Amino acid sequence: MPFRTPIKHCRNCGQGVVYRVPDDGDIRERAVCPACGTIHYENPLNVVGTVPYLGDRVLLCKRNIEPRWGKWTLPAGFMELGETTLQGAARETDEEAGADVEMQGLLTVVSVPRVGQVHLFYLARLRSDRFAPGHETIEARLFTENEIPWEEIAFKTVRETLLCYFEDRRRGQFGVHNLEVT
Ligand code: ZN
């Protein structure tokens, strides 16, 4: 279980669980409850975010939280239950940057198998250059491609997404990019 803290107790009855391959033809170890038989499946989580842009500039947020405190990132976070990927991306953009955006198409789908995550970034056109960053953000500001602090970008998924954005922008056509980072 390299991704997350192992499950200790059964979600259904509270008994201690054991990690073993269930007897139902499964091939992976799961947290199985010896008392009630509940099998706890653990699957990748979705991280949803945006590439907010205004003219030739992109909005980045300086992180006020760990990990990567003080590094720059695109607004993004874990998707919540009950929302769509688009709604989640818009919510994170509002929470982290306080930015007023028009949500547009999907730009990148980034698998991160090492940590069991899939990151989705949408294009988002900024309606204004006034931002109201939340507590997770020290500062939100716009950068042209030449101004992007490439050495200070918090995550590989964000770096790859920014590279796609500027490449597509130069081509004059935006597509959906299926990526993987290790
Ligand atoms: Zn149980």
PDB file of C-alpha atoms and ligand atoms in Angstrom:
ATOM      1  CA  MET A   1       0.000   0.000   0.000  1.00  0.00           C
ATOM      2  CA  PRO A   2       2.429   2.700  -1.110  1.00  0.00           C
ATOM      3  CA  PHE A   3      -0.128   5.447  -1.759  1.00  0.00           C
ATOM      4  CA  ARG A   4      -1.997   6.182   1.430  1.00  0.00           C
ATOM      5  CA  THR A   5      -2.163   5.348   5.084  1.00  0.00           C
ATOM      6  CA  PRO A   6      -3.393   1.748   5.287  1.00  0.00           C
ATOM      7  CA  ILE A   7      -6.991   1.205   6.363  1.00  0.00           C
ATOM      8  CA  LYS A   8      -7.055  -0.057   9.949  1.00  0.00           C
ATOM      9  CA  HIS A   9     -10.715  -0.530  10.778  1.00  0.00           C
ATOM     10  CA  CYS A  10     -13.740  -1.789   8.929  1.00  0.00           C
ATOM     11  CA  ARG A  11     -15.973   0.965   7.660  1.00  0.00           C
ATOM     12  CA  ASN A  12     -19.023  -1.191   8.231  1.00  0.00           C
ATOM     13  CA  CYS A  13     -18.485  -2.745  11.679  1.00  0.00           C
ATOM     14  CA  GLY A  14     -15.317  -1.201  13.135  1.00  0.00           C
ATOM     15  CA  GLN A  15     -13.322  -4.468  13.420  1.00  0.00           C
ATOM     16  CA  GLY A  16      -9.615  -4.457  12.597  1.00  0.00           C
ATOM     17  CA  VAL A  17      -9.085  -5.332   8.918  1.00  0.00           C
ATOM     18  CA  VAL A  18      -6.418  -7.502   7.306  1.00  0.00           C
ATOM     19  CA  TYR A  19      -4.793  -6.914   3.925  1.00  0.00           C
ATOM     20  CA  ARG A  20      -5.207 -10.012   1.760  1.00  0.00           C
ATOM     21  CA  VAL A  21      -6.375 -11.074  -1.700  1.00  0.00           C
ATOM     22  CA  PRO A  22     -10.139 -11.651  -1.441  1.00  0.00           C
ATOM     23  CA  ASP A  23     -11.496 -15.103  -2.396  1.00  0.00           C
ATOM     24  CA  ASP A  24     -13.584 -13.793  -5.296  1.00  0.00           C
ATOM     25  CA  GLY A  25     -11.090 -14.046  -8.151  1.00  0.00           C
ATOM     26  CA  ASP A  26      -9.472 -10.685  -7.321  1.00  0.00           C
ATOM     27  CA  ILE A  27      -5.697 -10.478  -7.809  1.00  0.00           C
ATOM     28  CA  ARG A  28      -4.852  -7.512  -5.554  1.00  0.00           C
ATOM     29  CA  GLU A  29      -4.555  -7.263  -1.814  1.00  0.00           C
ATOM     30  CA  ARG A  30      -7.473  -5.413  -0.240  1.00  0.00           C
ATOM     31  CA  ALA A  31      -8.368  -4.418   3.282  1.00  0.00           C
ATOM     32  CA  VAL A  32     -10.781  -7.234   4.171  1.00  0.00           C
ATOM     33  CA  CYS A  33     -12.832  -7.338   7.365  1.00  0.00           C
ATOM     34  CA  PRO A  34     -12.550 -10.757   9.041  1.00  0.00           C
ATOM     35  CA  ALA A  35     -15.769 -10.155  10.983  1.00  0.00           C
ATOM     36  CA  CYS A  36     -18.311  -8.995   8.382  1.00  0.00           C
ATOM     37  CA  GLY A  37     -16.443  -9.723   5.143  1.00  0.00           C
ATOM     38  CA  THR A  38     -16.540  -6.141   3.802  1.00  0.00           C
ATOM     39  CA  ILE A  39     -13.849  -5.555   1.164  1.00  0.00           C
ATOM     40  CA  HIS A  40     -12.500  -1.989   1.113  1.00  0.00           C
ATOM     41  CA  TYR A  41     -11.454  -0.982  -2.385  1.00  0.00           C
ATOM     42  CA  GLU A  42      -8.937   1.850  -2.708  1.00  0.00           C
ATOM     43  CA  ASN A  43      -8.835   3.639  -6.043  1.00  0.00           C
ATOM     44  CA  PRO A  44      -7.186   6.718  -7.536  1.00  0.00           C
ATOM     45  CA  LEU A  45      -8.404  10.175  -6.540  1.00  0.00           C
ATOM     46  CA  ASN A  46      -9.177  13.010  -8.945  1.00  0.00           C
ATOM     47  CA  VAL A  47      -7.518  16.399  -8.658  1.00  0.00           C
ATOM     48  CA  VAL A  48      -9.290  19.096 -10.677  1.00  0.00           C
ATOM     49  CA  GLY A  49      -8.064  22.543 -11.599  1.00  0.00           C
ATOM     50  CA  THR A  50      -7.856  25.285 -14.178  1.00  0.00           C
ATOM     51  CA  VAL A  51      -5.474  27.250 -16.366  1.00  0.00           C
ATOM     52  CA  PRO A  52      -6.953  30.735 -15.811  1.00  0.00           C
ATOM     53  CA  TYR A  53      -5.759  33.057 -18.580  1.00  0.00           C
ATOM     54  CA  LEU A  54      -6.177  36.680 -19.577  1.00  0.00           C
ATOM     55  CA  GLY A  55      -4.738  37.723 -22.934  1.00  0.00           C
ATOM     56  CA  ASP A  56      -1.245  36.246 -23.066  1.00  0.00           C
ATOM     57  CA  ARG A  57      -0.955  35.808 -19.293  1.00  0.00           C
ATOM     58  CA  VAL A  58      -1.751  32.897 -16.971  1.00  0.00           C
ATOM     59  CA  LEU A  59      -2.760  33.090 -13.321  1.00  0.00           C
ATOM     60  CA  LEU A  60      -0.574  31.277 -10.809  1.00  0.00           C
ATOM     61  CA  CYS A  61      -1.024  30.991  -7.051  1.00  0.00           C
ATOM     62  CA  LYS A  62       1.811  31.019  -4.528  1.00  0.00           C
ATOM     63  CA  ARG A  63       1.096  28.228  -2.051  1.00  0.00           C
ATOM     64  CA  ASN A  64       0.504  29.083   1.591  1.00  0.00           C
ATOM     65  CA  ILE A  65       0.244  25.383   2.522  1.00  0.00           C
ATOM     66  CA  GLU A  66       2.429  22.308   2.569  1.00  0.00           C
ATOM     67  CA  PRO A  67       3.539  20.490   0.567  1.00  0.00           C
ATOM     68  CA  ARG A  68       5.601  22.906  -1.519  1.00  0.00           C
ATOM     69  CA  TRP A  69       4.907  25.985   0.581  1.00  0.00           C
ATOM     70  CA  GLY A  70       5.944  29.158  -1.287  1.00  0.00           C
ATOM     71  CA  LYS A  71       6.000  27.465  -4.710  1.00  0.00           C
ATOM     72  CA  TRP A  72       3.724  28.490  -7.572  1.00  0.00           C
ATOM     73  CA  THR A  73       0.830  26.405  -8.809  1.00  0.00           C
ATOM     74  CA  LEU A  74      -2.355  26.491 -10.857  1.00  0.00           C
ATOM     75  CA  PRO A  75      -5.570  26.492  -8.806  1.00  0.00           C
ATOM     76  CA  ALA A  76      -6.428  22.820  -8.222  1.00  0.00           C
ATOM     77  CA  GLY A  77      -7.514  20.424  -5.535  1.00  0.00           C
ATOM     78  CA  PHE A  78      -9.278  17.174  -4.732  1.00  0.00           C
ATOM     79  CA  MET A  79     -12.676  16.724  -6.304  1.00  0.00           C
ATOM     80  CA  GLU A  80     -15.519  16.520  -3.772  1.00  0.00           C
ATOM     81  CA  LEU A  81     -18.316  13.959  -3.770  1.00  0.00           C
ATOM     82  CA  GLY A  82     -21.446  15.233  -5.485  1.00  0.00           C
ATOM     83  CA  GLU A  83     -19.767  17.571  -7.927  1.00  0.00           C
ATOM     84  CA  THR A  84     -18.674  17.229 -11.552  1.00  0.00           C
ATOM     85  CA  THR A  85     -15.058  17.674 -12.615  1.00  0.00           C
ATOM     86  CA  LEU A  86     -15.960  21.056 -14.124  1.00  0.00           C
ATOM     87  CA  GLN A  87     -17.721  22.217 -10.953  1.00  0.00           C
ATOM     88  CA  GLY A  88     -14.785  21.078  -8.833  1.00  0.00           C
ATOM     89  CA  ALA A  89     -12.277  22.925 -11.018  1.00  0.00           C
ATOM     90  CA  ALA A  90     -14.379  26.103 -10.851  1.00  0.00           C
ATOM     91  CA  ARG A  91     -14.727  25.776  -7.058  1.00  0.00           C
ATOM     92  CA  GLU A  92     -10.978  25.378  -6.556  1.00  0.00           C
ATOM     93  CA  THR A  93     -10.346  28.420  -8.762  1.00  0.00           C
ATOM     94  CA  ASP A  94     -12.700  30.466  -6.633  1.00  0.00           C
ATOM     95  CA  GLU A  95     -11.331  29.147  -3.311  1.00  0.00           C
ATOM     96  CA  GLU A  96      -7.639  29.498  -4.095  1.00  0.00           C
ATOM     97  CA  ALA A  97      -7.568  32.579  -6.306  1.00  0.00           C
ATOM     98  CA  GLY A  98     -10.938  34.295  -5.898  1.00  0.00           C
ATOM     99  CA  ALA A  99     -10.868  34.617  -9.666  1.00  0.00           C
ATOM    100  CA  ASP A 100     -13.938  35.291 -11.820  1.00  0.00           C
ATOM    101  CA  VAL A 101     -13.686  32.861 -14.744  1.00  0.00           C
ATOM    102  CA  GLU A 102     -15.639  31.495 -17.657  1.00  0.00           C
ATOM    103  CA  MET A 103     -15.012  27.738 -17.662  1.00  0.00           C
ATOM    104  CA  GLN A 104     -13.932  26.303 -21.020  1.00  0.00           C
ATOM    105  CA  GLY A 105     -12.640  23.028 -22.433  1.00  0.00           C
ATOM    106  CA  LEU A 106     -10.513  20.316 -20.888  1.00  0.00           C
ATOM    107  CA  LEU A 107      -6.793  20.815 -21.600  1.00  0.00           C
ATOM    108  CA  THR A 108      -4.948  18.006 -19.808  1.00  0.00           C
ATOM    109  CA  VAL A 109      -5.650  14.630 -18.209  1.00  0.00           C
ATOM    110  CA  VAL A 110      -2.569  13.701 -16.209  1.00  0.00           C
ATOM    111  CA  SER A 111      -2.170  10.259 -14.646  1.00  0.00           C
ATOM    112  CA  VAL A 112       0.111  10.114 -11.627  1.00  0.00           C
ATOM    113  CA  PRO A 113       0.256   6.376 -10.915  1.00  0.00           C
ATOM    114  CA  ARG A 114       2.983   6.769  -8.295  1.00  0.00           C
ATOM    115  CA  VAL A 115       0.517   8.444  -5.937  1.00  0.00           C
ATOM    116  CA  GLY A 116      -2.730   7.006  -7.344  1.00  0.00           C
ATOM    117  CA  GLN A 117      -4.139  10.255  -8.745  1.00  0.00           C
ATOM    118  CA  VAL A 118      -5.566  11.634 -11.985  1.00  0.00           C
ATOM    119  CA  HIS A 119      -5.335  15.400 -12.502  1.00  0.00           C
ATOM    120  CA  LEU A 120      -7.688  17.233 -14.874  1.00  0.00           C
ATOM    121  CA  PHE A 121      -7.093  20.848 -15.917  1.00  0.00           C
ATOM    122  CA  TYR A 122      -9.640  23.002 -17.736  1.00  0.00           C
ATOM    123  CA  LEU A 123      -9.070  26.221 -19.621  1.00  0.00           C
ATOM    124  CA  ALA A 124     -10.719  29.143 -17.839  1.00  0.00           C
ATOM    125  CA  ARG A 125     -10.966  32.633 -19.308  1.00  0.00           C
ATOM    126  CA  LEU A 126     -10.537  35.343 -16.682  1.00  0.00           C
ATOM    127  CA  ARG A 127     -13.224  38.004 -16.753  1.00  0.00           C
ATOM    128  CA  SER A 128     -11.171  40.348 -14.606  1.00  0.00           C
ATOM    129  CA  ASP A 129      -7.619  40.837 -13.339  1.00  0.00           C
ATOM    130  CA  ARG A 130      -8.793  41.345  -9.756  1.00  0.00           C
ATOM    131  CA  PHE A 131      -8.237  38.371  -7.468  1.00  0.00           C
ATOM    132  CA  ALA A 132      -9.159  37.558  -3.879  1.00  0.00           C
ATOM    133  CA  PRO A 133      -6.902  34.672  -2.851  1.00  0.00           C
ATOM    134  CA  GLY A 134      -8.070  32.404  -0.047  1.00  0.00           C
ATOM    135  CA  HIS A 135      -6.037  31.268   2.956  1.00  0.00           C
ATOM    136  CA  GLU A 136      -4.260  28.567   0.933  1.00  0.00           C
ATOM    137  CA  THR A 137      -2.662  31.213  -1.287  1.00  0.00           C
ATOM    138  CA  ILE A 138      -0.038  33.829  -0.379  1.00  0.00           C
ATOM    139  CA  GLU A 139      -0.364  35.693  -3.662  1.00  0.00           C
ATOM    140  CA  ALA A 140      -2.173  35.258  -6.995  1.00  0.00           C
ATOM    141  CA  ARG A 141      -0.754  36.979 -10.058  1.00  0.00           C
ATOM    142  CA  LEU A 142      -0.562  36.841 -13.830  1.00  0.00           C
ATOM    143  CA  PHE A 143       2.511  35.698 -15.731  1.00  0.00           C
ATOM    144  CA  THR A 144       3.427  35.817 -19.418  1.00  0.00           C
ATOM    145  CA  GLU A 145       5.187  32.715 -20.738  1.00  0.00           C
ATOM    146  CA  ASN A 146       8.579  34.396 -20.315  1.00  0.00           C
ATOM    147  CA  GLU A 147       7.815  35.383 -16.741  1.00  0.00           C
ATOM    148  CA  ILE A 148       6.755  31.912 -15.546  1.00  0.00           C
ATOM    149  CA  PRO A 149       9.031  30.884 -12.643  1.00  0.00           C
ATOM    150  CA  TRP A 150       9.709  27.427 -14.103  1.00  0.00           C
ATOM    151  CA  GLU A 151      12.125  26.506 -11.323  1.00  0.00           C
ATOM    152  CA  GLU A 152       9.561  27.440  -8.686  1.00  0.00           C
ATOM    153  CA  ILE A 153       6.581  25.466  -9.982  1.00  0.00           C
ATOM    154  CA  ALA A 154       5.165  23.263  -7.221  1.00  0.00           C
ATOM    155  CA  PHE A 155       4.166  20.141  -9.169  1.00  0.00           C
ATOM    156  CA  LYS A 156       5.140  18.297 -12.351  1.00  0.00           C
ATOM    157  CA  THR A 157       1.458  18.028 -13.344  1.00  0.00           C
ATOM    158  CA  VAL A 158       1.228  21.841 -13.291  1.00  0.00           C
ATOM    159  CA  ARG A 159       4.479  22.253 -15.209  1.00  0.00           C
ATOM    160  CA  GLU A 160       3.342  19.808 -17.929  1.00  0.00           C
ATOM    161  CA  THR A 161      -0.059  21.494 -18.149  1.00  0.00           C
ATOM    162  CA  LEU A 162       1.536  24.950 -18.534  1.00  0.00           C
ATOM    163  CA  LEU A 163       3.829  23.618 -21.284  1.00  0.00           C
ATOM    164  CA  CYS A 164       0.771  22.257 -23.138  1.00  0.00           C
ATOM    165  CA  TYR A 165      -1.060  25.542 -22.698  1.00  0.00           C
ATOM    166  CA  PHE A 166       1.695  27.708 -24.177  1.00  0.00           C
ATOM    167  CA  GLU A 167       2.412  25.230 -26.984  1.00  0.00           C
ATOM    168  CA  ASP A 168      -1.262  25.116 -27.993  1.00  0.00           C
ATOM    169  CA  ARG A 169      -1.492  28.882 -27.704  1.00  0.00           C
ATOM    170  CA  ARG A 170       1.399  29.287 -30.154  1.00  0.00           C
ATOM    171  CA  ARG A 171      -0.269  26.828 -32.550  1.00  0.00           C
ATOM    172  CA  GLY A 172      -3.520  28.762 -32.243  1.00  0.00           C
ATOM    173  CA  GLN A 173      -5.467  25.601 -31.407  1.00  0.00           C
ATOM    174  CA  PHE A 174      -6.220  23.940 -28.085  1.00  0.00           C
ATOM    175  CA  GLY A 175      -6.564  20.164 -27.744  1.00  0.00           C
ATOM    176  CA  VAL A 176      -6.927  17.625 -24.949  1.00  0.00           C
ATOM    177  CA  HIS A 177      -3.593  16.186 -23.848  1.00  0.00           C
ATOM    178  CA  ASN A 178      -3.353  12.788 -22.213  1.00  0.00           C
ATOM    179  CA  LEU A 179      -0.198  12.805 -20.064  1.00  0.00           C
ATOM    180  CA  GLU A 180       1.554  10.778 -17.419  1.00  0.00           C
ATOM    181  CA  VAL A 181       4.012  11.986 -14.822  1.00  0.00           C
ATOM    182  CA  THR A 182       6.138   9.736 -12.678  1.00  0.00           C
TER     183      THR A 182
HETATM  184 ZN    ZN B   1     -16.579  -5.417   9.229  1.00  0.00          ZN
END
